[in-house]
Coordinates of C-alpha atoms and ligand atoms in Angstrom, one line a residue:
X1 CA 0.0 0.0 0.0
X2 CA 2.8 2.1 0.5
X3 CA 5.1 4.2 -1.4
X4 CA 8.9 4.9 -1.0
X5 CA 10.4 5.9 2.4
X6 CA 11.2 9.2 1.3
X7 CA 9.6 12.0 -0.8
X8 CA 13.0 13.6 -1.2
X9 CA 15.5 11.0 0.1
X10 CA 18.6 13.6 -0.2
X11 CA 17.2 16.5 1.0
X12 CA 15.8 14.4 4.2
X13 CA 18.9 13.0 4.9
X14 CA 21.3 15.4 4.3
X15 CA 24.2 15.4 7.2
X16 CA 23.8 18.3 9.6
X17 CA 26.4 20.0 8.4
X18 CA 25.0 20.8 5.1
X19 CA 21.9 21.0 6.1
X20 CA 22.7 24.3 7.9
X21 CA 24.8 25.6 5.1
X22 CA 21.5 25.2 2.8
X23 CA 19.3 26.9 5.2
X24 CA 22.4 30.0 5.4
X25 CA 22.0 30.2 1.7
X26 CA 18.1 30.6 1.7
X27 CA 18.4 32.5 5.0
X28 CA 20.5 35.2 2.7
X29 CA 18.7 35.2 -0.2
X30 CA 15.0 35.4 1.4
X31 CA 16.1 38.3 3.5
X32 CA 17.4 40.0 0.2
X33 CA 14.3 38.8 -1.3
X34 CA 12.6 40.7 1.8
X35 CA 14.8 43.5 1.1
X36 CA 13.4 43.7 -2.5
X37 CA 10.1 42.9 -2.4
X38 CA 8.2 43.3 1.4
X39 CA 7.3 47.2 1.6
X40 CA 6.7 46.0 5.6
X41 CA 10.3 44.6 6.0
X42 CA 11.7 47.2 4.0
X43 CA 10.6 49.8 6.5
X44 CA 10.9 47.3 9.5
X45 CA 15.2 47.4 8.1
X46 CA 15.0 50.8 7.8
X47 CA 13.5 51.4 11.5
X48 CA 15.5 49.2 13.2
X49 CA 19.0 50.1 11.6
X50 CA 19.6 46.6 10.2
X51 CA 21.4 46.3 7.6
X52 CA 20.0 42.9 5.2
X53 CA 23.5 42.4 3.8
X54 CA 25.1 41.8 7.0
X55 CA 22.5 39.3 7.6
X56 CA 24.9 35.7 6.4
X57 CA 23.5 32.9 8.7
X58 CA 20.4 31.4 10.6
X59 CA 22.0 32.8 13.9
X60 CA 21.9 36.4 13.0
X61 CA 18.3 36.3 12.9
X62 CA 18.8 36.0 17.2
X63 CA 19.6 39.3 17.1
X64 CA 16.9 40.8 15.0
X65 CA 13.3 41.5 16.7
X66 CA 10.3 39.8 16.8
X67 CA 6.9 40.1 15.1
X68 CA 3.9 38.8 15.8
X69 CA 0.2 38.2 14.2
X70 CA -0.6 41.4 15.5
X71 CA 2.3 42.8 13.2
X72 CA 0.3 41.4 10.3
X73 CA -2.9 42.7 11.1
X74 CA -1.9 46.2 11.8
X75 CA -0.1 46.5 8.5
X76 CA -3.2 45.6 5.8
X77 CA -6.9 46.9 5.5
X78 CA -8.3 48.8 7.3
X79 CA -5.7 49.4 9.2
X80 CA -3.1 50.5 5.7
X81 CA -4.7 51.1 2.8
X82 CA -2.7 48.1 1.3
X83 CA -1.1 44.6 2.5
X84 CA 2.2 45.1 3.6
X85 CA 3.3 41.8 3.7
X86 CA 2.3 41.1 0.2
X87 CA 5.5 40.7 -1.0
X88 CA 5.0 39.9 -4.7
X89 CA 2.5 41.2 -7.7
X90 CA -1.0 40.8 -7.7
X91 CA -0.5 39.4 -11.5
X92 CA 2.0 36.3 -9.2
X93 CA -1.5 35.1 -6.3
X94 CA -2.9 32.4 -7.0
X95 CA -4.6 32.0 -4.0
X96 CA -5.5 34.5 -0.7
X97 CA -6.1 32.8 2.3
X98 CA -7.3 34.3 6.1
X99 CA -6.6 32.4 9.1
X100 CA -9.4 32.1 11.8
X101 CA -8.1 34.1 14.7
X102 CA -9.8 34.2 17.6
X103 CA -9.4 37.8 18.5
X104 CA -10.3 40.3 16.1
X105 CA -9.5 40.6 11.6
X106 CA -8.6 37.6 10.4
X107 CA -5.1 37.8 9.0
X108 CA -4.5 37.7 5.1
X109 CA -1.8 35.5 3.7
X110 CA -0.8 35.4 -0.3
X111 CA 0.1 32.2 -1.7
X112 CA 1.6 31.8 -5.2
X113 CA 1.6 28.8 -7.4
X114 CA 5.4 28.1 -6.4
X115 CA 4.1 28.6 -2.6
X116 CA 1.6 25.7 -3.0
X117 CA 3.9 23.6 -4.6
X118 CA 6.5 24.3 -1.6
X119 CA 3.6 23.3 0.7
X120 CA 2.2 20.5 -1.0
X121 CA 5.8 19.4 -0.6
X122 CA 5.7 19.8 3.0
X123 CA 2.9 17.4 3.7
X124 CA 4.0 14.8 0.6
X125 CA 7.0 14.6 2.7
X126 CA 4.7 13.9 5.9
X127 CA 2.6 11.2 4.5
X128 CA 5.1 9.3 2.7
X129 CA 7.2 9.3 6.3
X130 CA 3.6 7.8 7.7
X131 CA 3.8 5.3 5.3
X132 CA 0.9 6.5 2.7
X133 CA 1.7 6.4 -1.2
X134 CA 0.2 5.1 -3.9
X135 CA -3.0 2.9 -3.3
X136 CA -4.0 5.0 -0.6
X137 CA -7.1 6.6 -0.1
X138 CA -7.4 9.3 2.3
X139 CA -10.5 10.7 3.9
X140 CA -9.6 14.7 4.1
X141 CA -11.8 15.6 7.3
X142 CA -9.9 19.4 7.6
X143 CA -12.3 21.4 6.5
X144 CA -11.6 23.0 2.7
X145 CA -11.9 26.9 3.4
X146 CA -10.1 30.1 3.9
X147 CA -7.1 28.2 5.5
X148 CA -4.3 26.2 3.4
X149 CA -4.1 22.7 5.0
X150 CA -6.8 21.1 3.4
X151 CA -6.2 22.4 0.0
X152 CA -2.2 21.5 -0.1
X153 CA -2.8 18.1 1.5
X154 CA -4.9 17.6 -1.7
X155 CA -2.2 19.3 -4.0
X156 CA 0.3 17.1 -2.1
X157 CA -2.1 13.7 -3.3
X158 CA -1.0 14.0 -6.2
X159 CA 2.3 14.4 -6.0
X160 CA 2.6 10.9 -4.2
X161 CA 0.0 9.1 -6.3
X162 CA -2.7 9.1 -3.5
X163 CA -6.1 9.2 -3.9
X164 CA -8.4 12.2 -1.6
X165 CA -11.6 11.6 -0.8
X166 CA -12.4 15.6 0.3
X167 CA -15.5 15.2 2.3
X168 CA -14.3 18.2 4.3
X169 CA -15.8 16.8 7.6
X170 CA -15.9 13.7 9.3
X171 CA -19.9 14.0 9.8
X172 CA -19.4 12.2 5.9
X173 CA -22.5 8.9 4.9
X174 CA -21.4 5.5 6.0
X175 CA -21.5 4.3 2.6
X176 CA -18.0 6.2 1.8
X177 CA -16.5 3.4 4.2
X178 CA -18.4 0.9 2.3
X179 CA -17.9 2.3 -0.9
X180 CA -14.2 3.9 -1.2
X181 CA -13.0 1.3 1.4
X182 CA -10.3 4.3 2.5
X183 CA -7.4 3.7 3.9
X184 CA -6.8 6.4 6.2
X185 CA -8.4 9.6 7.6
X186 CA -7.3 13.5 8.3
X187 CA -8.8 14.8 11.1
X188 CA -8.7 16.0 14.5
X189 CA -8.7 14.0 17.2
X190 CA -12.0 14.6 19.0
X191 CA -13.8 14.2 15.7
X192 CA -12.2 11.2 14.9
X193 CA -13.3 10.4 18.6
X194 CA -17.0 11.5 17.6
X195 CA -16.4 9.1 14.0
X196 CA -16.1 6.5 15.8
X197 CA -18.7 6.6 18.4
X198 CA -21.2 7.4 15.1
X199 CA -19.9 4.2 13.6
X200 CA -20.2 2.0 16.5
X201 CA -24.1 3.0 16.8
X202 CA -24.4 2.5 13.2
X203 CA -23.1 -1.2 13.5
X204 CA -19.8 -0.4 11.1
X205 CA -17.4 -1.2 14.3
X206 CA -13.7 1.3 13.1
X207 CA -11.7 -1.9 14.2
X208 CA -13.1 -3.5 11.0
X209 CA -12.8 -0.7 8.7
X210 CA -10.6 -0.7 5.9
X211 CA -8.8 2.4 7.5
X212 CA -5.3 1.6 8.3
X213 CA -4.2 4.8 9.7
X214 CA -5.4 8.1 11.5
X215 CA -3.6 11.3 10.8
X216 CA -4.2 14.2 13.4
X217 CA -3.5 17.6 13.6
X218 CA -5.5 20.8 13.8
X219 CA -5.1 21.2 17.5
X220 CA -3.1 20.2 20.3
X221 CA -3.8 17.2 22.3
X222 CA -2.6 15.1 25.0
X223 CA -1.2 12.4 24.3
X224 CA -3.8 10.6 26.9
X225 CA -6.2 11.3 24.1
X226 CA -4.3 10.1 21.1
X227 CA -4.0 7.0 22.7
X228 CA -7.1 6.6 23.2
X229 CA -8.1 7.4 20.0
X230 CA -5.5 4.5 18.9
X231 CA -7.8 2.1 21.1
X232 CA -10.7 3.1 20.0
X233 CA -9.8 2.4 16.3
X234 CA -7.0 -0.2 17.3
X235 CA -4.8 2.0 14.5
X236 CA -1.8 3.8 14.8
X237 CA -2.1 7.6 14.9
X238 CA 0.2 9.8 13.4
X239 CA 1.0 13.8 14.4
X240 CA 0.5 16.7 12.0
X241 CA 1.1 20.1 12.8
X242 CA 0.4 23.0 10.1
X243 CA -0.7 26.5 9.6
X244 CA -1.4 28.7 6.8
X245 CA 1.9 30.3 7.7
X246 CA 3.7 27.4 6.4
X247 CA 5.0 25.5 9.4
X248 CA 4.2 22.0 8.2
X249 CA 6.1 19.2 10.2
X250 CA 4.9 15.6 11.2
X251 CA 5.9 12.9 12.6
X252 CA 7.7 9.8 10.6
X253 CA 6.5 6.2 11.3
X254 CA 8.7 6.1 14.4
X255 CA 6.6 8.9 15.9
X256 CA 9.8 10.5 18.1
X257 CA 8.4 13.9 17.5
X258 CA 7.6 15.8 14.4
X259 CA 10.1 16.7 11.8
X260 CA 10.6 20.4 10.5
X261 CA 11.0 20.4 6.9
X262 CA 14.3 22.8 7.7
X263 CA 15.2 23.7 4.2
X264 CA 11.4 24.7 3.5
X265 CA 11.0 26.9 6.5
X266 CA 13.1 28.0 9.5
X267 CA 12.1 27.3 13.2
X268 CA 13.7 28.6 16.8
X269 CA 12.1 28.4 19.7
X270 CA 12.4 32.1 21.4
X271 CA 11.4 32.9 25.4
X272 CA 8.9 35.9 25.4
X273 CA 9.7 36.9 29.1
X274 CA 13.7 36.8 28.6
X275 CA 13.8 38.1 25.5
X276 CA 15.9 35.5 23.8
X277 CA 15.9 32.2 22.0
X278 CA 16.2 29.1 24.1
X279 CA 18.6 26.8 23.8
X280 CA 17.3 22.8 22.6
X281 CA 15.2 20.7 25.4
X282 CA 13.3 23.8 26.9
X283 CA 10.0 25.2 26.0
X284 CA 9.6 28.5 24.1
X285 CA 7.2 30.1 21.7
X286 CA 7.7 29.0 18.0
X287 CA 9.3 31.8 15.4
X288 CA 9.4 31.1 12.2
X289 CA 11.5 32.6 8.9
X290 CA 10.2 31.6 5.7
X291 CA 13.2 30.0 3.2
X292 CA 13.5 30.6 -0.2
X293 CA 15.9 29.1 -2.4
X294 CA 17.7 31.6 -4.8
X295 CA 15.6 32.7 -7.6
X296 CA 12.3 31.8 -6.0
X297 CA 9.5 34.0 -4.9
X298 CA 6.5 34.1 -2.1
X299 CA 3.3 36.0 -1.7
X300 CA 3.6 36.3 2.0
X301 CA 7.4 36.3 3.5
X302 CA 7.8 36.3 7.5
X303 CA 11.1 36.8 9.2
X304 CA 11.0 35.7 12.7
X305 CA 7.5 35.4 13.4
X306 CA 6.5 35.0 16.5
X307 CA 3.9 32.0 15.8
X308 CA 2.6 32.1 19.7
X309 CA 2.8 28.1 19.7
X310 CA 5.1 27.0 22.1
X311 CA 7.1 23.6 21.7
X312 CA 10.2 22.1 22.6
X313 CA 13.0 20.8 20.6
X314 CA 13.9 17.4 20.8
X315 CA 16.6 17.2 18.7
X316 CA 18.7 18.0 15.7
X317 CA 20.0 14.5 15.4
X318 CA 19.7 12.0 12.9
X319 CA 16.5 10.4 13.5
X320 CA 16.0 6.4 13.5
X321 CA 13.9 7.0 10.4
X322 CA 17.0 8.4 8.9
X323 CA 15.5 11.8 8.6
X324 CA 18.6 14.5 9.9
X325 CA 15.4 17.1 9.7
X326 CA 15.0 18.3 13.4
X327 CA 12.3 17.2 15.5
X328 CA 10.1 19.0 17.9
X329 CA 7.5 18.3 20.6
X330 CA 3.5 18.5 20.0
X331 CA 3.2 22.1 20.1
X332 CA 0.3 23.9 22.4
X333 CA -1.6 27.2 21.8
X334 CA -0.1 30.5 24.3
X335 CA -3.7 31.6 24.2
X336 CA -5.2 28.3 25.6
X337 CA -2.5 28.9 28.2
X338 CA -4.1 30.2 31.9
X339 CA -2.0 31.5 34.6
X340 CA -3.4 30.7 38.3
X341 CA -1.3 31.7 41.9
X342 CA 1.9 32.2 39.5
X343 CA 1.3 28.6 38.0
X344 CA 0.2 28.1 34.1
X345 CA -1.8 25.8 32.7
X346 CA -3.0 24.9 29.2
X347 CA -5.8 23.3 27.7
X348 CA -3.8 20.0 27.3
X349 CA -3.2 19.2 31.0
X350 CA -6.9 19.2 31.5
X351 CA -7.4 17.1 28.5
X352 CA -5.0 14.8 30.2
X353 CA -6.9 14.6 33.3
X354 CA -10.3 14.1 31.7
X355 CA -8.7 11.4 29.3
X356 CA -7.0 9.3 32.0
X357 CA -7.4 5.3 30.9
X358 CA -9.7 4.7 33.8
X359 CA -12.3 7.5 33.3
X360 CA -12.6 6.7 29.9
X361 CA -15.3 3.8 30.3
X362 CA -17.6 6.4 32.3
X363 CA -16.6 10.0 30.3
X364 CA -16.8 10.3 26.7
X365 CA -13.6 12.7 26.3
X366 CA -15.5 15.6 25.3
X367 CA -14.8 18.2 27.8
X368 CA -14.5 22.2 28.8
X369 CA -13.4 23.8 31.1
X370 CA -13.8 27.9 33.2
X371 CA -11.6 29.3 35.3
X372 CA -13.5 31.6 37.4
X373 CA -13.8 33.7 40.4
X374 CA -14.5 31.7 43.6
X375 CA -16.7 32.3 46.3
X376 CA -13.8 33.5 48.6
X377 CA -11.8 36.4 48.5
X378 CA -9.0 35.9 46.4
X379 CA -10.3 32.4 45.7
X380 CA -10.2 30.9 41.9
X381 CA -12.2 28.1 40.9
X382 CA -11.5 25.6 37.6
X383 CA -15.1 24.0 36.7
X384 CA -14.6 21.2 34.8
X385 CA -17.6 19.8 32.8
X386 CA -17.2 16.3 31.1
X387 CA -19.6 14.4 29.2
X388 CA -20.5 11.4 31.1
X389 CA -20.8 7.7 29.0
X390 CA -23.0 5.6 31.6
X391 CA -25.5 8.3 33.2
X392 CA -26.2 5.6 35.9
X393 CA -22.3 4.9 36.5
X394 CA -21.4 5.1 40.2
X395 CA -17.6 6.2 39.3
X396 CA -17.8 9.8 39.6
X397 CA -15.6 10.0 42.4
X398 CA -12.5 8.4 40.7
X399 CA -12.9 10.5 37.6
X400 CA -12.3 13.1 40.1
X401 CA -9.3 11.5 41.6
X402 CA -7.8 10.5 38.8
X403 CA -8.2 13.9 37.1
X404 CA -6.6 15.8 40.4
X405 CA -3.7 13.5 40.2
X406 CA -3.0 14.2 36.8
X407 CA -3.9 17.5 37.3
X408 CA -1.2 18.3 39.7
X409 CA 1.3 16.6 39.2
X410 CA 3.4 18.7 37.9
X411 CA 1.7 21.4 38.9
X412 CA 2.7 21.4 43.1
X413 CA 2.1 25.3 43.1
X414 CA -1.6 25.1 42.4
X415 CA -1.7 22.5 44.9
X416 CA -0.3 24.4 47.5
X417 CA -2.5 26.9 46.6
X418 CA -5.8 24.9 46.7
X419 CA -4.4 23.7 50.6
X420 CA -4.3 27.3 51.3
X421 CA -7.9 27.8 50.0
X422 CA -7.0 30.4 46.8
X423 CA -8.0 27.5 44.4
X424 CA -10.4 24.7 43.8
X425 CA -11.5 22.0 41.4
X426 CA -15.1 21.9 40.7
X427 CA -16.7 19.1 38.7
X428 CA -19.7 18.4 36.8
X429 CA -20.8 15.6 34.7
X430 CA -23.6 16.5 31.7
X431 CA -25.3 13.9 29.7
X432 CA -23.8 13.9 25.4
X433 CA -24.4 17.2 24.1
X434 CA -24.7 18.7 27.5
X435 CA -21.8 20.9 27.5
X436 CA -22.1 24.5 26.8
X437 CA -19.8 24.5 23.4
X438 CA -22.1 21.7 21.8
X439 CA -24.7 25.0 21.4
X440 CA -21.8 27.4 20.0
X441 CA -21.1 27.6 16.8
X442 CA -17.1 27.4 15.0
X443 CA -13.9 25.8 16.9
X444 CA -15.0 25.0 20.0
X445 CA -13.0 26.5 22.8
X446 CA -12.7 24.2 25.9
X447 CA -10.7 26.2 28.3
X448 CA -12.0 30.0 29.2
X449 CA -11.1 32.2 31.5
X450 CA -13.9 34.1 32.9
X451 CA -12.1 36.0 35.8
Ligands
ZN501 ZN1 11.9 10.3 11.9

């Protein structure tokens, strides 16, 4: 069922060495190409007295600043009468694209023809590392709209000789199982969860489907949940992480962390409160350069763009696939990031809690969660709702348990601070559907702050 091993065997093993002397060159060329072509990072030179030319190596981009979303947003319509960041002709888009921020205008990105065959490269290289290829047939569940995955996972099809089955949503007719017999699914992990749950009622158990492999991505996720979601489907799951930016990595059939494609795109992992990059093995916000190779051009060019995903960087060793493309841990959204008595927490650790083995015969995995004021001065309280299984199971009390030990335990601040009465776990348990979110309409968000 499978294709080769690699999509581009010598650029994914190339030794370190030249690796980083490929990513120099593009490093130079893109920032001349930024130089030339990006009225934003012309000025953004111009204001902070650098100097493109003196720019030779990945390094120097430590020294430079940082920008951020809000960078883009504040440099196009309304805000400038043009798009800053547009950094080629209108006569070169093929494609304009916004990305679904939470907060405010979306942001606009231009993609050329050359940019979606640089992205389609991106994810051919991720598929055929997951073992797909020829013969496949893949059930895209990302949904086709004003974001880039969907559309360049097709595009990327094609260039591996796989077949797409673009349903767009995993709420697709039974019949494309019985029909298209598809080998593996796209799709986020809760509606995968949901997919399979659908299929059990309708008697079409996903242990005998013809799917031989999930592919994730879209969000973060515990890795509680993904193995679950293995169970559940008795498949092996594999990690994508994308965005309309360009930062497509994945993990390889070893699954040791996902590969950055390094000569497509450039990735440090920078510390927000210290100012600086941080070295390998600690967690930092992702900031990503775009890489061009000479000659080439983009629609929308970032230099160190602060992607407010934070990860960690496993390592820039050669992996056992035989990939020398770095690898980095599942990365997790700042903004579902909550800070109680000097302690944060994100989304995922309560996903952990709520997807512990043992709860997972009584809850059903969908979840959210509030952080709110208590009733106490000074007090905050974390209300967690989960979707109960079995509303006449007895187990309440060690989905509790087994949430708080999860929940703490890395966490021994927030314990401390729940001994000293400034915080508390609340739960409740609602029947399917129950949950606030399953009325409200887009991505659902499952950890809010309401202090
Ligand atoms: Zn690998």
């Amino acid at each position: 069922m499978t294709g080769g091993t690699f999509y581009k065997e010598e650029i994914e093993q190339l030794p370190r060495g030249d690796l980083d002397a490929l990513v120099d060159e593009r490093v130079r060329y893109t920032v001349k190409y930024a130089a030339e072509h990006s009225p934003f990072y012309q000025r953004w030179f111009a204001e902070h007295t650098i100097d493109p030319g003196a720019i030779r190596e990945h390094e120097d981009l430590l020294a430079l600043p940082v920008i951020s979303g809000q960078s883009i947003r504040e440099n196009q319509p309304p805000v400038t009468s043009g798009f800053l960041f547009r950094s080629v002709g209108w006569e070169s888009i093929f494609t304009i694209h916004e990305t679904s921020g939470t907060s405010g205008t979306p942001k606009s990105f231009f993609l050329t023809w050359a940019d979606w065959q640089r992205y389609a490269e991106k994810y051919a290289r991720i598929f055929v590392s997951q073992g797909l290829g020829s013969g496949d047939r893949v059930v895209i569940c990302a949904s086709y709209g004003m974001n880039v995955g969907a559309n360049t996972m097709t595009l990327a099809a094609k260039e591996i000789g796989m077949t797409v089955i673009p349903t767009g949503k995993c709420s697709f007719p039974p019949r494309v199982f019985s029909a298209y017999r598809p080998t593996a699914i796209v799709g986020s992990v809760f509606k995968l969860l949901r997919l399979a749950r659908r299929m059990e009622s309708e008697g079409m158990p996903p242990k005998e489907s013809s799917v031989e492999r999930l592919i994730v991505g879209g969000e973060s996720f515990a890795d509680e949940s993904r193995n679950y979601l293995g169970e559940v489907w008795d498949r092996e799951v594999f990690n994508t992480y994308g965005s309309t930016e360009g930062t497509m990595c994945g993990e390889c059939h070893t699954r040791a962390g996902l590969h950055v494609p390094e000569d497509l795109v450039h990735l440090d992992v920078y510390d927000p409160h210290r100012d600086t990059f941080v070295p390998e093995g600690e967690c930092g916000r992702i900031v990503l350069t775009t890489l061009l190779a000479p000659g080439e051009h983009c629609g929308t060019l970032l230099l160190n763009y602060d992607t407010e995903d934070t990860t960690v960087v496993i390592s820039r060793d050669r992996c056992s696939c035989g990939r020398t493309h770095m690898r980095i841990m599942n990365p997790q959204r700042e903004a579902e990031t909550v800070w109680v008595a000097g302690t944060p927490f994100n989304r995922v650790d309560i996903e952990r809690g709520v997807f512990q083995r043992d709860n997972m015969d009584l809850v059903t995995g969908e979840y959210e969660a509030f952080v709110a004021p208590g009733d106490e001065e000074g007090e905050v309280v974390l209300q967690v709702s989960m979707e109960y299984q079995d509303p006449a199971g007895p187990g309440w009390r060690g989905v509790e348990e087994r949430f708080r030990a999860s929940f703490f335990r890395y966490k021994k601040r927030l314990e401390d601070a729940e001994e000293d009465g400034l915080f508390r776990i609340e739960y409740r348990f609602v029947r399917p559907g129950g949950l606030e979110m399953s009325s409200s309409k887009g991505r659902p968000r499952r950890l809010i702050d309401r202090r």
